[in-house]
Amino acid sequence: MTVIKHADPASIREAATLIQRGELVAFPTETVYGLGADALNAEAVARIYAAKGRPSTDPLIVHIHDARQIDQVAIRVPPLAYALMERFWPGALTLVLPRAESIPASVSAGLATVAVRMPDHPVAMQLIQMADRPIAAPSANRFAHTSPTTAQHVYDDLAGRLPLILDGGPCAIGVESTILNLTVQPPLVLRPGGISLEQLRDVIPTVARLERYLHPNEEALPAPGMLLKHYSPRATVRVYEGEPDAIRAAIRRDCADSIANGQCVGLMLADEDEVTDHRDVIIVRLGGLDDLEAVAQELFSGLRALDECGVDVILARAFPVTGIGAAVRDRMVRAAEGRIIAV
Ligand code: TXA
Ligand code: MG
């Protein structure tokens, strides 16, 4: 049985004890909820993959609460890593470094590297500290499904597969951390996220971005986590990009066509968009076109909300790609499995 508990000191203590016993606990971070286990215990780590239905080829992120813990997790940590930790930790930046021997290979899907970050959330920090060990945690959703930004989202996906979900309210950022590989030159962003490319360029002017998505039938993975199909709701998602009026006209037209075909339609729009007042169309507004932080925070819960309404198609507008907008775009492209419509 799975229980959701308000993350007060007693329940965080209980969660820490569960982690020490090799059990799973879901906990809030500033990005999304994580599904945590003792990162030093291979059996506990195996439970994460099983609970998520995650292939063993997709590595996990290790969470620490104190920069000194880095030596327990990684080796040959370069000076640049310390500069980034100083600037961005605690926060939404995950660093890929050579893996220390104390971390089981299964945490990293057999890779010689390890992904590590320090979450900017008091509950996550206290949990790691009380458990007194690094905590491996992917996002607490079923594999390839939309990431959870509330405790209820975790429950909806994973009830019955873990004993405890700590409820710390909705996540402030709403998209996952930025993943930066520091084992290559120049350092390479593997996933855009809560820390923007612009912020990283401030520290690493040469930073590169891997922007390639793999279709499900492609074989070799250039890097883990590159699958196009990810963050997927049940509904078919299409993303419209272009000038605002052209986007609105295209969504209006396709919305009408879908309704005529008997489909139930959901729209993901900006506050500024006026598209339809048809009463059967379900509209989620993510935020203003110039408020990308709000858009990021609402993105995953918006996808889930539309799915819960049982819509067949989700027609979503694209947002500007500056700052956290790059992460929003990445998640939308994947939710849409590449169905981007330029108008
Ligand atoms: O914000 C976040 O990062 C959240 C919270 C819970 O911390 N976690 C998260 O984990 O998003 P997850 O499992 O959904 O994504 C982990 C991704 C993998 O899919 C993979 O792309 C990348 O991190 N990753 C992990 N270890 C790696 C490694 N050694 N080399 C390259 N990529 C790695
Ligand atoms: Mg995930």
Coordinates of C-alpha atoms and ligand atoms in Angstrom, one line a residue:
M1 CA 0.0 0.0 0.0
T2 CA 1.2 3.5 -0.8
V3 CA 0.6 6.4 1.5
I4 CA 1.0 10.1 0.8
K5 CA 2.3 12.0 3.9
H6 CA 2.8 15.7 4.4
A7 CA 6.6 16.2 4.5
D8 CA 6.9 17.2 8.1
P9 CA 10.0 16.2 10.2
A10 CA 8.4 12.9 11.4
S11 CA 7.5 11.7 7.9
I12 CA 10.9 12.8 6.5
R13 CA 12.5 10.7 9.3
E14 CA 10.3 7.7 8.4
A15 CA 11.3 8.2 4.7
A16 CA 15.0 8.2 5.6
T17 CA 14.6 5.0 7.6
L18 CA 12.9 3.4 4.6
I19 CA 15.7 4.5 2.3
Q20 CA 18.2 3.0 4.8
R21 CA 16.3 -0.3 4.6
G22 CA 16.6 -0.4 0.8
E23 CA 13.0 0.7 0.2
L24 CA 11.7 3.3 -2.3
V25 CA 10.4 6.7 -1.3
A26 CA 9.1 9.5 -3.6
F27 CA 10.1 13.0 -2.6
P28 CA 9.7 16.5 -3.9
T29 CA 12.5 18.5 -5.5
E30 CA 12.4 22.0 -7.0
T31 CA 12.2 20.4 -10.5
V32 CA 9.9 17.3 -10.4
Y33 CA 9.2 14.6 -7.8
G34 CA 11.9 11.9 -7.6
L35 CA 11.6 8.1 -6.9
G36 CA 14.5 7.6 -4.5
A37 CA 16.5 4.7 -3.2
D38 CA 19.9 4.2 -1.5
A39 CA 22.4 4.9 -4.3
L40 CA 25.0 2.6 -2.6
N41 CA 22.6 -0.4 -2.6
A42 CA 22.3 -2.3 -5.9
E43 CA 19.1 -4.2 -4.7
A44 CA 17.4 -0.9 -3.8
V45 CA 18.4 0.6 -7.1
A46 CA 16.9 -2.5 -8.9
R47 CA 13.6 -1.7 -7.2
I48 CA 13.6 1.8 -8.9
Y49 CA 13.9 0.3 -12.4
A50 CA 11.2 -2.3 -11.6
A51 CA 8.7 0.2 -10.1
K52 CA 9.0 2.6 -13.1
G53 CA 9.1 -0.1 -15.7
R54 CA 12.3 1.6 -16.8
P55 CA 14.7 -0.2 -19.1
S56 CA 18.0 -1.0 -17.4
T57 CA 19.8 1.0 -20.2
D58 CA 18.5 4.3 -18.9
P59 CA 20.7 5.6 -16.1
L60 CA 19.6 7.4 -12.9
I61 CA 20.6 10.7 -11.2
V62 CA 22.3 10.6 -7.8
H63 CA 21.3 13.3 -5.3
I64 CA 23.6 14.6 -2.6
H65 CA 23.0 17.3 0.1
D66 CA 26.6 18.5 0.7
A67 CA 29.2 19.3 -1.9
R68 CA 31.7 17.2 0.0
Q69 CA 29.6 14.1 -0.7
I70 CA 30.7 14.4 -4.3
D71 CA 33.8 12.3 -3.6
Q72 CA 31.6 9.4 -2.5
V73 CA 29.9 9.5 -5.9
A74 CA 32.4 10.6 -8.5
I75 CA 36.2 10.6 -9.2
R76 CA 38.6 12.9 -11.1
V77 CA 36.2 15.8 -10.5
P78 CA 37.6 18.7 -12.6
P79 CA 38.0 22.3 -11.3
L80 CA 35.2 23.3 -13.7
A81 CA 32.8 21.0 -11.8
Y82 CA 33.6 22.8 -8.6
A83 CA 33.0 26.2 -10.2
L84 CA 29.6 25.0 -11.5
M85 CA 28.7 23.6 -8.1
E86 CA 29.6 26.8 -6.4
R87 CA 27.5 28.8 -8.9
F88 CA 24.4 26.6 -9.4
W89 CA 24.1 24.2 -6.4
P90 CA 21.8 23.5 -4.8
G91 CA 19.9 23.7 -8.1
A92 CA 18.6 22.2 -11.3
L93 CA 22.0 21.3 -12.8
T94 CA 23.1 17.7 -13.1
L95 CA 26.8 17.0 -13.8
V96 CA 28.0 13.8 -15.5
L97 CA 31.4 12.8 -14.1
P98 CA 33.5 9.6 -13.9
R99 CA 31.7 7.2 -11.5
A100 CA 33.2 6.3 -8.1
E101 CA 33.5 2.6 -7.3
S102 CA 31.1 2.9 -4.4
I103 CA 28.2 3.6 -6.8
P104 CA 26.9 0.3 -8.3
A105 CA 27.2 0.1 -12.1
S106 CA 23.4 -0.4 -12.3
V107 CA 22.8 3.2 -11.1
S108 CA 24.5 4.4 -14.3
A109 CA 23.1 1.6 -16.5
G110 CA 26.6 0.2 -16.7
L111 CA 28.3 3.4 -17.8
A112 CA 31.7 4.5 -16.4
T113 CA 30.1 7.8 -15.6
V114 CA 27.6 9.0 -13.0
A115 CA 25.1 11.9 -13.1
V116 CA 24.9 13.9 -9.8
R117 CA 23.1 16.9 -8.5
M118 CA 22.1 18.7 -5.3
P119 CA 18.4 19.5 -5.2
D120 CA 17.2 23.0 -4.1
H121 CA 14.4 21.8 -1.9
P122 CA 14.4 21.6 1.9
V123 CA 12.6 18.2 2.0
A124 CA 15.0 16.6 -0.4
M125 CA 18.0 18.0 1.4
Q126 CA 16.8 16.8 4.8
L127 CA 15.9 13.4 3.4
I128 CA 19.4 12.9 2.0
Q129 CA 21.0 14.1 5.1
M130 CA 18.9 12.0 7.5
A131 CA 19.4 8.9 5.3
D132 CA 23.1 9.6 5.5
R133 CA 23.8 8.4 2.0
P134 CA 23.4 9.6 -1.6
I135 CA 20.0 8.9 -3.1
A136 CA 19.5 7.7 -6.6
A137 CA 16.3 9.1 -8.1
P138 CA 14.8 9.3 -11.5
S139 CA 11.5 11.3 -12.0
A140 CA 8.7 9.4 -10.1
N141 CA 6.6 8.5 -13.1
R142 CA 6.1 5.3 -15.2
F143 CA 8.7 5.0 -17.9
A144 CA 8.1 7.4 -20.9
H145 CA 5.2 9.0 -19.1
T146 CA 4.8 12.7 -18.1
S147 CA 7.0 13.7 -15.2
P148 CA 5.2 14.3 -11.8
T149 CA 5.1 17.8 -10.3
T150 CA 2.8 17.0 -7.4
A151 CA 2.5 14.1 -4.9
Q152 CA -0.9 13.2 -6.5
H153 CA 0.8 12.8 -9.9
V154 CA 3.2 10.3 -8.3
Y155 CA 0.3 8.4 -6.7
D156 CA -1.6 8.3 -10.0
D157 CA 1.4 6.6 -11.7
L158 CA 3.0 4.5 -9.0
A159 CA 0.4 3.6 -6.3
G160 CA 1.1 0.1 -5.0
R161 CA 4.7 0.2 -6.1
L162 CA 6.3 2.0 -3.1
P163 CA 5.4 2.5 0.5
L164 CA 5.6 6.3 0.9
I165 CA 5.2 9.5 -1.0
L166 CA 6.4 12.7 0.8
D167 CA 4.1 15.6 -0.2
G168 CA 5.9 18.9 -0.4
G169 CA 3.4 20.7 -2.6
P170 CA 3.8 21.5 -6.3
C171 CA 7.4 21.7 -7.7
A172 CA 8.6 25.3 -8.2
I173 CA 10.4 24.8 -11.6
G174 CA 8.3 22.0 -13.1
V175 CA 10.8 20.6 -15.6
E176 CA 13.8 18.5 -14.8
S177 CA 17.3 19.5 -14.3
T178 CA 19.7 20.4 -17.0
I179 CA 22.2 17.6 -17.7
L180 CA 25.7 18.6 -18.5
N181 CA 28.4 16.0 -19.5
L182 CA 31.7 17.2 -18.1
T183 CA 33.6 14.1 -19.3
V184 CA 33.9 15.4 -22.9
Q185 CA 35.4 18.5 -24.4
P186 CA 33.7 20.9 -24.8
P187 CA 31.2 20.1 -22.1
L188 CA 27.9 19.0 -23.6
V189 CA 24.4 19.6 -22.5
L190 CA 22.5 16.3 -22.9
R191 CA 19.2 17.7 -21.7
P192 CA 18.1 21.3 -21.4
G193 CA 16.4 22.0 -18.0
G194 CA 15.9 24.3 -15.1
I195 CA 19.3 26.0 -15.5
S196 CA 19.4 27.7 -18.9
L197 CA 21.9 27.5 -21.6
E198 CA 22.5 31.2 -21.3
Q199 CA 23.4 30.8 -17.6
L200 CA 25.8 27.9 -18.4
R201 CA 27.4 30.0 -21.2
D202 CA 28.3 32.6 -18.6
V203 CA 30.6 30.0 -17.0
I204 CA 31.5 27.9 -20.0
P205 CA 31.4 30.0 -23.2
T206 CA 32.1 26.9 -25.4
V207 CA 29.3 24.7 -24.0
A208 CA 27.7 22.6 -26.7
R209 CA 24.2 21.2 -26.9
L210 CA 23.2 17.8 -28.1
E211 CA 20.0 18.3 -30.0
R212 CA 19.1 15.1 -31.6
Y213 CA 16.2 12.8 -30.9
L214 CA 16.1 9.1 -31.6
H215 CA 13.0 7.5 -33.1
P216 CA 11.9 4.3 -31.4
N217 CA 13.2 2.1 -34.2
E218 CA 16.7 3.6 -34.2
E219 CA 19.2 1.5 -32.5
A220 CA 22.5 3.0 -31.2
L221 CA 22.0 5.5 -28.4
P222 CA 24.6 8.3 -28.7
A223 CA 23.7 9.2 -25.1
P224 CA 21.1 7.9 -22.7
G225 CA 17.8 9.6 -22.5
M226 CA 17.7 10.7 -26.2
L227 CA 14.5 8.8 -27.0
L228 CA 12.0 10.9 -28.9
K229 CA 9.0 9.3 -27.3
H230 CA 9.1 10.5 -23.7
Y231 CA 6.9 12.6 -21.5
S232 CA 4.0 11.2 -23.4
P233 CA 0.4 11.6 -22.5
R234 CA -2.2 9.1 -23.9
A235 CA -3.5 11.7 -26.3
T236 CA -1.8 12.5 -29.6
V237 CA 0.0 15.9 -29.2
R238 CA 0.7 18.3 -32.0
V239 CA 2.8 21.5 -31.5
Y240 CA 2.3 24.6 -33.7
E241 CA 5.1 27.1 -34.2
G242 CA 5.3 30.3 -36.1
E243 CA 3.9 33.8 -35.8
P244 CA 1.2 34.1 -33.1
D245 CA -1.7 34.9 -35.5
A246 CA -0.7 32.0 -37.8
I247 CA -0.5 29.6 -34.8
R248 CA -4.0 30.7 -33.7
A249 CA -5.5 30.3 -37.2
A250 CA -3.9 26.9 -37.6
I251 CA -5.1 25.6 -34.2
R252 CA -8.6 27.1 -34.8
R253 CA -8.8 25.2 -38.2
D254 CA -7.4 21.9 -36.9
C255 CA -9.6 22.1 -33.8
A256 CA -12.7 22.5 -35.9
D257 CA -11.6 19.6 -38.1
S258 CA -11.0 17.3 -35.2
I259 CA -14.4 18.1 -33.6
A260 CA -16.0 17.4 -37.0
N261 CA -14.3 14.0 -36.9
G262 CA -15.9 13.3 -33.6
Q263 CA -12.7 13.8 -31.6
C264 CA -12.5 15.3 -28.1
V265 CA -9.9 18.2 -28.3
G266 CA -7.7 19.8 -25.7
L267 CA -5.7 23.0 -26.3
M268 CA -2.5 24.1 -24.6
L269 CA -2.3 27.9 -25.1
A270 CA -0.7 31.1 -23.8
D271 CA -2.7 33.6 -21.8
E272 CA -2.8 35.8 -24.9
D273 CA -4.3 33.3 -27.3
E274 CA -7.9 33.6 -28.3
V275 CA -8.7 30.5 -30.4
T276 CA -12.2 29.2 -29.7
D277 CA -15.1 29.4 -27.3
H278 CA -16.5 26.0 -28.4
R279 CA -17.8 24.5 -25.1
D280 CA -16.6 21.0 -25.8
V281 CA -13.0 22.1 -26.2
I282 CA -10.9 21.9 -23.0
I283 CA -8.3 24.7 -22.7
V284 CA -5.2 24.7 -20.5
R285 CA -3.4 28.0 -20.3
L286 CA 0.2 27.6 -19.4
G287 CA 1.0 31.3 -18.8
G288 CA 2.0 34.4 -20.7
L289 CA 4.3 34.3 -23.7
D290 CA 6.8 36.4 -21.7
D291 CA 6.4 34.3 -18.5
L292 CA 8.3 31.1 -19.5
E293 CA 8.9 30.2 -15.8
A294 CA 5.1 29.9 -15.3
V295 CA 4.8 27.9 -18.6
A296 CA 7.5 25.5 -17.4
Q297 CA 5.8 25.1 -14.0
E298 CA 2.4 24.3 -15.6
L299 CA 3.6 22.2 -18.6
F300 CA 3.5 18.6 -17.1
S301 CA 0.4 19.2 -15.0
G302 CA -1.3 20.7 -18.0
L303 CA -0.6 17.5 -20.1
R304 CA -1.8 15.3 -17.2
A305 CA -5.0 17.4 -16.7
L306 CA -5.9 17.1 -20.4
D307 CA -5.2 13.4 -20.4
E308 CA -7.5 13.0 -17.4
C309 CA -10.3 14.7 -19.3
G310 CA -9.9 11.9 -21.8
V311 CA -9.1 14.1 -24.9
D312 CA -8.0 12.4 -28.1
V313 CA -5.8 15.1 -29.4
I314 CA -3.9 18.0 -27.7
L315 CA -3.1 21.0 -29.9
A316 CA -0.3 23.0 -28.3
R317 CA 1.3 26.3 -29.2
A318 CA 5.1 26.5 -29.1
F319 CA 6.7 29.0 -26.8
P320 CA 9.8 31.1 -27.2
V321 CA 13.0 29.1 -26.7
T322 CA 15.0 31.6 -24.6
G323 CA 16.0 30.7 -21.0
I324 CA 13.9 27.9 -19.6
G325 CA 12.0 27.9 -22.9
A326 CA 14.6 25.5 -24.4
A327 CA 13.5 22.9 -21.8
V328 CA 9.8 23.6 -22.4
R329 CA 10.4 23.1 -26.2
D330 CA 12.4 19.8 -25.6
R331 CA 9.6 18.4 -23.5
M332 CA 6.9 19.5 -25.9
V333 CA 8.8 18.0 -28.9
R334 CA 9.0 14.7 -27.1
A335 CA 5.4 14.7 -25.8
A336 CA 4.4 15.3 -29.5
E337 CA 6.9 12.5 -30.6
G338 CA 8.2 15.0 -33.1
R339 CA 4.9 16.2 -34.5
I340 CA 5.9 19.9 -34.9
I341 CA 3.8 21.9 -37.4
A342 CA 5.5 25.0 -38.8
V343 CA 2.8 27.6 -39.8
Ligands
TXA1 O1 15.4 17.2 -12.2 C1 15.8 16.0 -12.3 O2 16.8 15.8 -12.9 C2 14.9 14.9 -11.7 C3 14.9 15.1 -10.2 C4 14.1 13.9 -9.6 O3 16.2 15.2 -9.7 N1 15.4 13.6 -12.1 C5 15.3 13.2 -13.4 O4 15.7 11.9 -13.6 O5 14.8 13.8 -14.3 P1 15.3 11.0 -14.9 O6 15.6 9.6 -14.5 O7 13.9 11.2 -15.3 O8 16.4 11.4 -15.9 C6 17.7 10.9 -15.8 C7 18.4 11.1 -17.1 C8 18.5 9.8 -17.9 O9 17.4 9.6 -18.7 C9 19.7 10.1 -18.7 O10 19.3 10.9 -19.8 C10 20.5 11.1 -17.8 O11 19.7 11.5 -16.8 N2 21.7 10.4 -17.2 C11 21.8 9.8 -16.0 N3 23.0 9.3 -15.8 C12 23.7 9.6 -17.0 C13 25.0 9.3 -17.4 N4 25.9 8.7 -16.6 N5 25.4 9.8 -18.6 C14 24.5 10.5 -19.4 N6 23.3 10.7 -19.0 C15 22.8 10.3 -17.8
MG2 MG 12.3 11.1 -16.3

